[in-house]
XYZ file of C-alpha atoms in Angstrom:
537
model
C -28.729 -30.571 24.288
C -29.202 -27.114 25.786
C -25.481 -26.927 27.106
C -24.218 -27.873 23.491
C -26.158 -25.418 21.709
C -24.909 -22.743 24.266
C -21.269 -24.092 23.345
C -22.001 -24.183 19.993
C -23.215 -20.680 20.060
C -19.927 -19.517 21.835
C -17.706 -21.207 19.045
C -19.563 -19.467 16.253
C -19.702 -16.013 18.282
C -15.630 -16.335 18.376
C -15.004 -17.710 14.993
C -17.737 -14.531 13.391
C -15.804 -12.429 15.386
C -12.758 -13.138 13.915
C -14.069 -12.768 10.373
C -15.626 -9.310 11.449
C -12.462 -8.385 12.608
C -10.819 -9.349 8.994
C -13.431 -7.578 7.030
C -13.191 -4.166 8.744
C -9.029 -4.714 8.412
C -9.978 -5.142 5.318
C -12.369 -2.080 4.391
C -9.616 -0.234 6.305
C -6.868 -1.471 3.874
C -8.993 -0.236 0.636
C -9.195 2.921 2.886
C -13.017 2.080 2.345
C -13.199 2.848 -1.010
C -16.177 0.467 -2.852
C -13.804 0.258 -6.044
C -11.158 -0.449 -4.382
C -13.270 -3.309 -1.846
C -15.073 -5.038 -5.345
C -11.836 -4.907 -7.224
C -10.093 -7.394 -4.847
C -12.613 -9.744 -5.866
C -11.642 -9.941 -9.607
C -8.216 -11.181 -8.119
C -7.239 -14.984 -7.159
C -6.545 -14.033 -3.738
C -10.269 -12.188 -3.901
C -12.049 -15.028 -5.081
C -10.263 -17.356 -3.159
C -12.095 -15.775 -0.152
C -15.994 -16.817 -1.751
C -14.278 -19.763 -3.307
C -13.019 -22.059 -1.125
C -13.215 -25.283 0.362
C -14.602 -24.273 3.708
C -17.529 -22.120 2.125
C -17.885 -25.805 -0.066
C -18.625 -27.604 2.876
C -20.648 -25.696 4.805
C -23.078 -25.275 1.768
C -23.209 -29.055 1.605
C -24.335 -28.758 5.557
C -26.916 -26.768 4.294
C -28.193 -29.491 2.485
C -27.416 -32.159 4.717
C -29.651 -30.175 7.673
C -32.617 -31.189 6.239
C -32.132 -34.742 5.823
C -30.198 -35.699 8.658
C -30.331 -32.664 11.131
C -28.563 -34.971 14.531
C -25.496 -35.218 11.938
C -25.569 -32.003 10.521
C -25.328 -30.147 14.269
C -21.963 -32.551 15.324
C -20.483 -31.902 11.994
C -21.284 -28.280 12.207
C -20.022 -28.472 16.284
C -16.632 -30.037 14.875
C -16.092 -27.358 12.483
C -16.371 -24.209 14.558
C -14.321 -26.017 17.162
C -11.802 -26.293 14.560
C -12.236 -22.933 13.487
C -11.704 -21.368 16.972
C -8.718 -23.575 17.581
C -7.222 -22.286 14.235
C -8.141 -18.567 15.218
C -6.637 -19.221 18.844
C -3.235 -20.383 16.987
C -3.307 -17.063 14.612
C -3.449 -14.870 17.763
C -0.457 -16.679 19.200
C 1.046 -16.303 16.304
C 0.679 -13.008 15.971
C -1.165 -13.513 12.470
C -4.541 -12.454 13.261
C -5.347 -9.689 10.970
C -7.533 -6.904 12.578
C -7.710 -3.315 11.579
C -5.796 -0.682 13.271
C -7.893 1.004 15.780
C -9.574 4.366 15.301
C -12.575 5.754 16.311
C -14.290 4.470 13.116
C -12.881 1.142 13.461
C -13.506 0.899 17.416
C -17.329 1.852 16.602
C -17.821 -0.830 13.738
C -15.695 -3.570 15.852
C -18.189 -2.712 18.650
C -21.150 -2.494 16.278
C -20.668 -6.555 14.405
C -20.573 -7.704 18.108
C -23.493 -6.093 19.142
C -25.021 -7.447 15.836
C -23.458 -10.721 16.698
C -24.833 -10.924 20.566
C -28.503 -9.316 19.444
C -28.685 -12.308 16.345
C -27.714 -15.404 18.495
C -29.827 -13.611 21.626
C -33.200 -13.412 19.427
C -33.126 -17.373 18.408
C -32.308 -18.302 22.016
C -35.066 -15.860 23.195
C -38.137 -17.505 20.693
C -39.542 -20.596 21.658
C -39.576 -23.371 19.222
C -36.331 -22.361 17.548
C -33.908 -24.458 19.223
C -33.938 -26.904 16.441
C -33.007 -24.106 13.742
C -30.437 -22.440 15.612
C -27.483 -24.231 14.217
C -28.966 -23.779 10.460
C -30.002 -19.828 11.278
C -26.012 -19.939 12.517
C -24.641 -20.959 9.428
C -26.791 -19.455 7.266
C -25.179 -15.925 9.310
C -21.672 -17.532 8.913
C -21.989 -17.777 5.114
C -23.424 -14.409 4.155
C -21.207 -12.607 7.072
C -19.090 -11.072 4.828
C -21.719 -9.426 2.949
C -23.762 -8.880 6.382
C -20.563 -6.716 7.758
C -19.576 -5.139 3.922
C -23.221 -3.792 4.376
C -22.955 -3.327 8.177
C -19.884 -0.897 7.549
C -21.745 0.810 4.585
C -24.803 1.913 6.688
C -22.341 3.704 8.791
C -20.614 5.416 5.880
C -23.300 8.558 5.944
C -22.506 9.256 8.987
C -18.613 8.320 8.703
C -18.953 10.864 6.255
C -20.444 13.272 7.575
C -18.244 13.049 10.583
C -15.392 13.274 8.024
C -16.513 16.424 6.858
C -16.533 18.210 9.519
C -13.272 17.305 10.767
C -12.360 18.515 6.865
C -14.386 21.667 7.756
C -12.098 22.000 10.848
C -8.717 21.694 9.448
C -9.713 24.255 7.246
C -10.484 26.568 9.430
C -7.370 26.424 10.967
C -5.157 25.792 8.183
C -6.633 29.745 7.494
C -5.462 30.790 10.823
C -1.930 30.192 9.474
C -1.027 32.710 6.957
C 2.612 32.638 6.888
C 2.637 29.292 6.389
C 4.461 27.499 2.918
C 2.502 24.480 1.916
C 4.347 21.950 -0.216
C 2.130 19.454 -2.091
C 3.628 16.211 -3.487
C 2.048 13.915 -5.874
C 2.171 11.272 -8.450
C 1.943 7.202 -9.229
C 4.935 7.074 -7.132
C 7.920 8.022 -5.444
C 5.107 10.187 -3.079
C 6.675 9.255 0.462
C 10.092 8.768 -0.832
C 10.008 12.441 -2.217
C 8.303 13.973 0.877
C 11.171 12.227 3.716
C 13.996 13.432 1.041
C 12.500 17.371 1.069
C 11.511 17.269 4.732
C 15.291 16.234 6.053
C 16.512 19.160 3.325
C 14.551 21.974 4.775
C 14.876 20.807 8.513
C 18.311 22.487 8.138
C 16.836 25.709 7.853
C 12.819 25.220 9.032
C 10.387 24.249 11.304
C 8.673 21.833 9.053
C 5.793 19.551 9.646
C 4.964 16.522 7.051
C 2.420 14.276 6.748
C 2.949 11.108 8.309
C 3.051 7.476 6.623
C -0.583 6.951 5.178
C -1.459 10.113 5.830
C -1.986 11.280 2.204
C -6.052 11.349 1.789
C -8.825 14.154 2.984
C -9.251 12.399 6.948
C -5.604 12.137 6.992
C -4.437 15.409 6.064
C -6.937 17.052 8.029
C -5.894 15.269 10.976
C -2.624 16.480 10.520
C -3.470 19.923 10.570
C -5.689 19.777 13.559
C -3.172 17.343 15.580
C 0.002 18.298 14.458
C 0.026 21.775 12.776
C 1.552 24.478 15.409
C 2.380 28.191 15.206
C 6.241 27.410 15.307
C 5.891 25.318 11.935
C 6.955 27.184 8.674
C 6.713 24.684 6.306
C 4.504 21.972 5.698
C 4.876 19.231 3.116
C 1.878 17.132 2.232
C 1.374 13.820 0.597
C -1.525 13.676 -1.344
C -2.783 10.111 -2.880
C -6.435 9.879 -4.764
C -8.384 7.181 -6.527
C -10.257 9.310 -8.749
C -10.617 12.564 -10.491
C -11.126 15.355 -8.341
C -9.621 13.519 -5.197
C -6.521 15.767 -5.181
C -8.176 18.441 -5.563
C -9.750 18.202 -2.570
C -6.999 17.591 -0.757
C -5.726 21.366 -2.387
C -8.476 23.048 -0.887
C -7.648 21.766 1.944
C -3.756 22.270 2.623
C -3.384 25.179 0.370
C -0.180 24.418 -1.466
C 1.945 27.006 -3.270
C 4.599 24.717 -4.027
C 3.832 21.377 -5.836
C 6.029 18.559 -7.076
C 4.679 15.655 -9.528
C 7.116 12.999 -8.926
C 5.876 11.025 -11.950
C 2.595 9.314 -13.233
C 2.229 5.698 -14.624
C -0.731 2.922 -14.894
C -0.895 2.570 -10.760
C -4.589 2.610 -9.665
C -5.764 2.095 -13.626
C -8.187 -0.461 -12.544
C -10.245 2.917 -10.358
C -9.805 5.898 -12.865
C -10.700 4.066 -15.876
C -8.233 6.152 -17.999
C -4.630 6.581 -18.675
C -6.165 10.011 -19.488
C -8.197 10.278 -15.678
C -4.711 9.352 -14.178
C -2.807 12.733 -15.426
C -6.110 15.302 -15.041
C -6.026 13.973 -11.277
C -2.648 13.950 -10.765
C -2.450 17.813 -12.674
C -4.919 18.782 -10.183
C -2.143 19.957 -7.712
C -0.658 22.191 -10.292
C -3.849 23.640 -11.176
C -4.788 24.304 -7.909
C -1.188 26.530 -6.935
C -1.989 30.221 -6.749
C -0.471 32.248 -10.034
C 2.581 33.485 -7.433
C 3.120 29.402 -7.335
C 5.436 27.033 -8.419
C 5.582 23.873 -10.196
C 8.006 21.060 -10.238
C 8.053 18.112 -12.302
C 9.669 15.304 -13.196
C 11.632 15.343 -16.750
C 12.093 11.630 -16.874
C 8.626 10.997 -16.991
C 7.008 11.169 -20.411
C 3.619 12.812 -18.499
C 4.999 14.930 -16.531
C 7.205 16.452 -19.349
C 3.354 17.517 -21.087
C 2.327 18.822 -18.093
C 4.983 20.923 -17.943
C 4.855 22.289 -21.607
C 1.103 22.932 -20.303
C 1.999 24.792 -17.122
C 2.147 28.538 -17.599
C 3.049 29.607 -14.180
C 6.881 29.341 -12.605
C 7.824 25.968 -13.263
C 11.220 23.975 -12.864
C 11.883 21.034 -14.884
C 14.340 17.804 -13.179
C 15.616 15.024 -15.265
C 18.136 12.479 -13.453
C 20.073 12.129 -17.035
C 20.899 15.164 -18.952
C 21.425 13.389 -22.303
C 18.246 11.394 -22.041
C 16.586 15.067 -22.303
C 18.271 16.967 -24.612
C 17.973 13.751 -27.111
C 14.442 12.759 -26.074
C 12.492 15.900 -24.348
C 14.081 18.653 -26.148
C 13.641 20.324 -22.827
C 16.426 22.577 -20.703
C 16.232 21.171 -17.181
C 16.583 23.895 -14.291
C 18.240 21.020 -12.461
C 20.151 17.491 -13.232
C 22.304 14.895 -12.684
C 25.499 14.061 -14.068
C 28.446 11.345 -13.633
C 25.927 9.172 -11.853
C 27.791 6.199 -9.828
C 25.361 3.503 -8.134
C 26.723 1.098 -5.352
C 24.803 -1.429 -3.297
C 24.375 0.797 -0.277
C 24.470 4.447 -1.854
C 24.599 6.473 -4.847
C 26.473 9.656 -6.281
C 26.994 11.898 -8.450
C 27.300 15.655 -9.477
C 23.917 18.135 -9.428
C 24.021 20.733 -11.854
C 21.452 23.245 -12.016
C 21.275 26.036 -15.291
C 22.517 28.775 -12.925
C 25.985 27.329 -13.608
C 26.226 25.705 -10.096
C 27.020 22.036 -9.502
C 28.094 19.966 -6.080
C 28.953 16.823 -5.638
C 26.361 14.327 -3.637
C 26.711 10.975 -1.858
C 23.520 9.698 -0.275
C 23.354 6.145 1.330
C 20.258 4.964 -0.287
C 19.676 1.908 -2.589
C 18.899 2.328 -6.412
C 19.410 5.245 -9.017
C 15.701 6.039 -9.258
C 16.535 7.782 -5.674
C 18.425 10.405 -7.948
C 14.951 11.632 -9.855
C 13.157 11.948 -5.957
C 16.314 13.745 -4.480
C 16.493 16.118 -7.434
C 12.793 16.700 -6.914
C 13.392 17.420 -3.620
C 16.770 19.775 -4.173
C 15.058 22.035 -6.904
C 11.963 22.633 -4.226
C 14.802 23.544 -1.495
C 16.791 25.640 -3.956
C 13.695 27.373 -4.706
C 13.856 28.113 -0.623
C 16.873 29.883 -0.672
C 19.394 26.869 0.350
C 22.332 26.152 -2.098
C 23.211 22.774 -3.719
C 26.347 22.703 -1.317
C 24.088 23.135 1.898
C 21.538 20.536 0.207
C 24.524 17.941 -0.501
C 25.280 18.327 3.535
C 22.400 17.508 4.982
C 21.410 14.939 2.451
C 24.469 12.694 4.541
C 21.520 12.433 7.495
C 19.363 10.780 4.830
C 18.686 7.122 5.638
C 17.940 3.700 3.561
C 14.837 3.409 4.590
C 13.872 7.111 3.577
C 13.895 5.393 -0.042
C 11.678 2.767 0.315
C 13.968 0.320 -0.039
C 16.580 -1.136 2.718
C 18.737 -4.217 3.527
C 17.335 -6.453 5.984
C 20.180 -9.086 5.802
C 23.779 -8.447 4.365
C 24.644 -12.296 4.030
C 23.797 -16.194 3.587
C 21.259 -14.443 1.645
C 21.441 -10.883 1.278
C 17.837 -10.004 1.709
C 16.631 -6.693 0.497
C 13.177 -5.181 1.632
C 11.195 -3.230 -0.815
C 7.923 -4.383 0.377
C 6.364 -1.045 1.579
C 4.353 -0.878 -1.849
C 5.142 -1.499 -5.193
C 4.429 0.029 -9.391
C 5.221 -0.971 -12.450
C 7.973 1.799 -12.535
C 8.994 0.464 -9.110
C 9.529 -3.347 -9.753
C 11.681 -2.401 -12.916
C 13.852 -0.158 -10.860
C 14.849 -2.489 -8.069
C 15.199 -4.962 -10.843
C 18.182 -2.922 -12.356
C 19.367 -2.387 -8.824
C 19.830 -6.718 -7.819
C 22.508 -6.152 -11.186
C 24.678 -4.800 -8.591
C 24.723 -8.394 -6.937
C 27.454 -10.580 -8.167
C 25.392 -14.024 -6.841
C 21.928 -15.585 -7.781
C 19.469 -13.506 -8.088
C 15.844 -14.068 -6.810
C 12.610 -11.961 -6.348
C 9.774 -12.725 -4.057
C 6.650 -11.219 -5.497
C 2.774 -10.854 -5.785
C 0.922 -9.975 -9.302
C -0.025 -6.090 -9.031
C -3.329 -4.959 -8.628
C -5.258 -2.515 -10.002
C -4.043 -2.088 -13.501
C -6.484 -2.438 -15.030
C -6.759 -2.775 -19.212
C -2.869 -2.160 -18.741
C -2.385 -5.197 -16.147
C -1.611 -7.823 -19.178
C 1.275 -5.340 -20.743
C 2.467 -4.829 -17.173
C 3.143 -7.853 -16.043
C 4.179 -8.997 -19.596
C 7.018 -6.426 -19.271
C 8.184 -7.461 -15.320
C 8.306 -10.898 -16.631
C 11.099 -9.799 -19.585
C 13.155 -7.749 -17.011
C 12.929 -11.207 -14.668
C 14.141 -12.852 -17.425
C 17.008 -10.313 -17.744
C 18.204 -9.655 -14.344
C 17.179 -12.702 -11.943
C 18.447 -16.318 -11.333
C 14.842 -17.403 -10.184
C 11.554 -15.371 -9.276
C 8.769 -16.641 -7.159
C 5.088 -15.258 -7.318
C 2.648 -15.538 -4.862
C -0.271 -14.599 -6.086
C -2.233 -16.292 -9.767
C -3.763 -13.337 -11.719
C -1.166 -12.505 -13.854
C 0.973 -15.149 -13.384
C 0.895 -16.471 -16.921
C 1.771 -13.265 -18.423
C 5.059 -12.921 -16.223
C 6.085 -17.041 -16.948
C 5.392 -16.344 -20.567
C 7.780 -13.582 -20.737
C 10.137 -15.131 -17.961
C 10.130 -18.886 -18.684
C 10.832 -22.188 -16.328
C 12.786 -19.374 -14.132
C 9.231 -18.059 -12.828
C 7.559 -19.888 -10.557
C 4.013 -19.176 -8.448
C 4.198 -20.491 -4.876
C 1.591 -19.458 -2.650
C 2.879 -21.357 0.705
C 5.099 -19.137 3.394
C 7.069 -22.363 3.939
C 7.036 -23.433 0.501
C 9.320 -20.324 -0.396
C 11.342 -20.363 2.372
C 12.045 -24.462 1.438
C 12.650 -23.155 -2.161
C 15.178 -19.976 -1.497
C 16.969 -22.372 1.252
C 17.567 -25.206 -1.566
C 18.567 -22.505 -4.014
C 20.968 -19.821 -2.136
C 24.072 -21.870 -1.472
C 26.105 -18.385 -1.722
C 26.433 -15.774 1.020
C 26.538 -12.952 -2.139
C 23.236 -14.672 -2.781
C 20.447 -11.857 -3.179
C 16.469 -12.196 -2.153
C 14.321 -9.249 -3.154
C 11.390 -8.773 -1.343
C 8.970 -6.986 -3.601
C 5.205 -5.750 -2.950
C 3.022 -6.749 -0.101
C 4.445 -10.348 0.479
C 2.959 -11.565 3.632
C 4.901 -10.635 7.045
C 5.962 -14.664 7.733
C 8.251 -14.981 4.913
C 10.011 -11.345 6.075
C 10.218 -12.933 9.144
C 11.587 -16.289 8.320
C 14.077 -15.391 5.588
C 15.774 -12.894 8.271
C 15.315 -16.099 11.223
C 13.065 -13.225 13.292
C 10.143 -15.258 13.877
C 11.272 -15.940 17.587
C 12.111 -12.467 17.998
């Protein structure tokens, strides 16, 4: 009996393991914000993870312990051994999820195995407990994920503490560097998009460091300056994301911009501010904090950033991607804009005009006009510099695809378009009006989006009409909002959950090589990978 406890033991030490490992990729992915963590849970894919047929029946082994324990420890034997095998077949396939390793993560991996080994180790160790080891087992294997959730909280003092004074350091040397022009970008989106556009622009004529992907909160800017930040470097351009007032400006007293861009604000992250209202005093943070010798660029498409503006009283420039829509709707002179826009599959153009009478012509190989508002962003912050619209339309040829979020992963038999870095309300709608380029069916391949909020119903209410305008057939993978999007779509929406499933389903549909599959939000990595016949790769 000894030997099968000690396997037993092993199995559940493996299968634990693996759910530690998922929890702390998990925390990492809500970039361990509590809000964030709980908020998940109000989703079907959140619930789905209390709620679920396995949890089921190994509360029912509970109960069956204490009235037939000889049947309860095979049963419970079985399961793990099932569980392990399962686990063993993620790894091969590459499908284990497991945080990215940092110091932080490498210290709570460390820490839930330690907890792991010093649990089993003390009811092995007492005498008489041999016969409630399997039960004390499960009972650890149901409450794990609040055992590691509170595990990964006790070491949030010091995580934070530890954060602070790496914040403290950065600091300290972003100080040292007085000559130094700090570029802040921020907003509900087109961040990253806005940030690649501006650093290729001024790489013509600076030494310019940027943020890296996910680098945009306190840890990661900091780390930036104290990894990356050199004396050569005359420009630095800084993403800066938040999930709550007062977030960016932290990230201001850290980087010290004089130059900030709001690309535009919308309902993203609702759900954590708790106000439309929240949203904009965060976002305005970064224009607050510029010196008075600043300057201020906004976004004239967007409805917010257009009162910011009015509000702003230091220098401030004003882009709209469609000079009619302002002078009819803002009543606003843009410093810079867009005219005789022409959008292709695989790049845009048109002619940038700025109130100093000067205009160029631009062709940039990206996907989708709402590239124009970001590249306008990123042109008025360069002309600013000292570069001219014609030297901007040059090196805006190097741009690349991918630079826009958005690039083709497949050009036939279907077209497959990737879009799947993140997605907003604002973004959805835009590569919506982009698949109208495609003269064969049309299909999108999405999840609900999360943290709306009160706005999440009106959201998803409003994808679900532009389905219903643009595609041939959508699928959705997740539940929460589902009925909001079919009601709006119709029998042209449909929610599959199953990797296969939609692969079955877009493979019966596309018969066409023009046939177009957008890939839209965080769908999960095997469909990618199917759809473009790379799972062998």
């Amino acid at each position: 009996m000894i030997y099968l406890l000690i396997i037993l033991s092993v199995l559940w030490f493996i299968r634990t393991t693996k759910i530690a490992l998922f929890y702390i990729y998990f925390w990492q992915l809500k970039e361990y914000q509590i809000k964030r963590f709980l908020d998940h849970f109000t989703t079907a894919k959140g619930k789905q993870l209390i709620f679920n047929g396995l949890n089921f029946v190994k509360l029912v082994l509970v109960a069956i312990f204490f009235v037939r324990s000889a049947v309860f420890f095979y049963f419970l034997l079985a399961l793990y051994l099932i569980e392990v095998l399962k686990t063993f077949l993620n790894i091969s396939q590459k499908r284990l999820k497991k945080p990215v390793l940092t110091k932080k993560t490498i210290v709570l991996i460390l820490a839930a195995v330690l907890l792991e080994i010093v649990f089993a180790s003390i009811l092995f160790i007492k005498i008489g407990i041999v016969f409630w080891l399997p039960f004390y087992l499960l009972i650890f294997d149901i409450l794990a994920p609040m055992i590691l959730s509170l595990l990964i909280l006790i070491f949030q003092p010091l995580v934070v503490l530890m954060r602070n004074q790496t914040i403290k350091k950065a600091k300290k040397k972003r100080e040292q560097f007085k000559n130094l022009l700090v570029v802040g970008i921020t907003g509900s989106y087109g961040k990253s998009s806005t940030k690649e556009f501006l650093a290729t622009m001024l790489s013509e004529k600076f030494n310019v460091l940027k943020t890296k992907a996910n680098q945009n909160s306190e840890i990661g800017i900091s780390q930036c300056i104290l990894n990356d930040l050199k004396p050569e470097h005359e420009v630095f351009i800084v993403e800066m994301g938040a999930y709550g007032v007062g977030g960016i400006k932290i990230l201001c007293d850290i980087a010290k911009p004089k130059i900030g861009i709001l690309t535009g604000i919308n309902e993203q992250h609702l759900a954590l501010y708790g106000s439309q209202e929240n949203i904009i005093k965060t976002k305005d943070e970064l224009i607050e904090s510029l010196p008075s010798d600043g300057t201020a660029i906004f976004n004239g498409v967007n409805e917010y950033c257009s009162q910011l503006y009015r509000n702003t009283k230091i220098d401030k420039e004003l882009c709209n991607g469609n000079l009619i829509q302002t002078i009819i709707e803002n009543i606003l002179n843009p410093d810079i804009w867009a005219e005789d826009i022409e959008v292709e599959k695989e790049f845009v153009s048109f002619k940038m005009a700025s109130k100093d009478k000067d205009s160029v012509y631009f062709k940039i190989n990206l996907m989708g006009k709402q590239n124009i508002e970001n590249i306008l962003l990123a042109a008025c912050c360069a002309k600013k510099l000292g570069m001219s619209l014609k030297g901007i339309s040059k090196i805006c040829s190097e741009i690349k695809p991918r630079q826009g979020g958005m690039k083709i992963l497949k050009k036939e038999n279907p077209v497959i378009i990737d879009s799947s870095y993140s997605a907003n309300p604002n973004g959805v709608a835009a590569d919506l009006e982009y698949l109208k380029l495609y003269q064969g069916k049309k299909i999108i391949i999405m999840p609900c989006l999360i943290e709306l909020g009160g706005s999440s119903e009106k959201a998803h209410k409003k994808i679900g009409r532009k389905i219903a305008e643009v595609c041939d057939l959508a699928i959705i993978t997740t539940k929460e909002r589902f009925k909001e999007i079919k009601k709006e779509g119709g029998d042209k929406i449909l929610f599959i959950e199953k990797p296969k499933e939609i692969i079955n389903k877009i493979k019966d549909f596309c018969k066409n090589p023009d046939d177009v599959v957008l890939l839209e939000g965080r769908v999960p990595k095997e469909i990618i990978e199917l759809l473009c016949d790379r799972k062998n790769e």
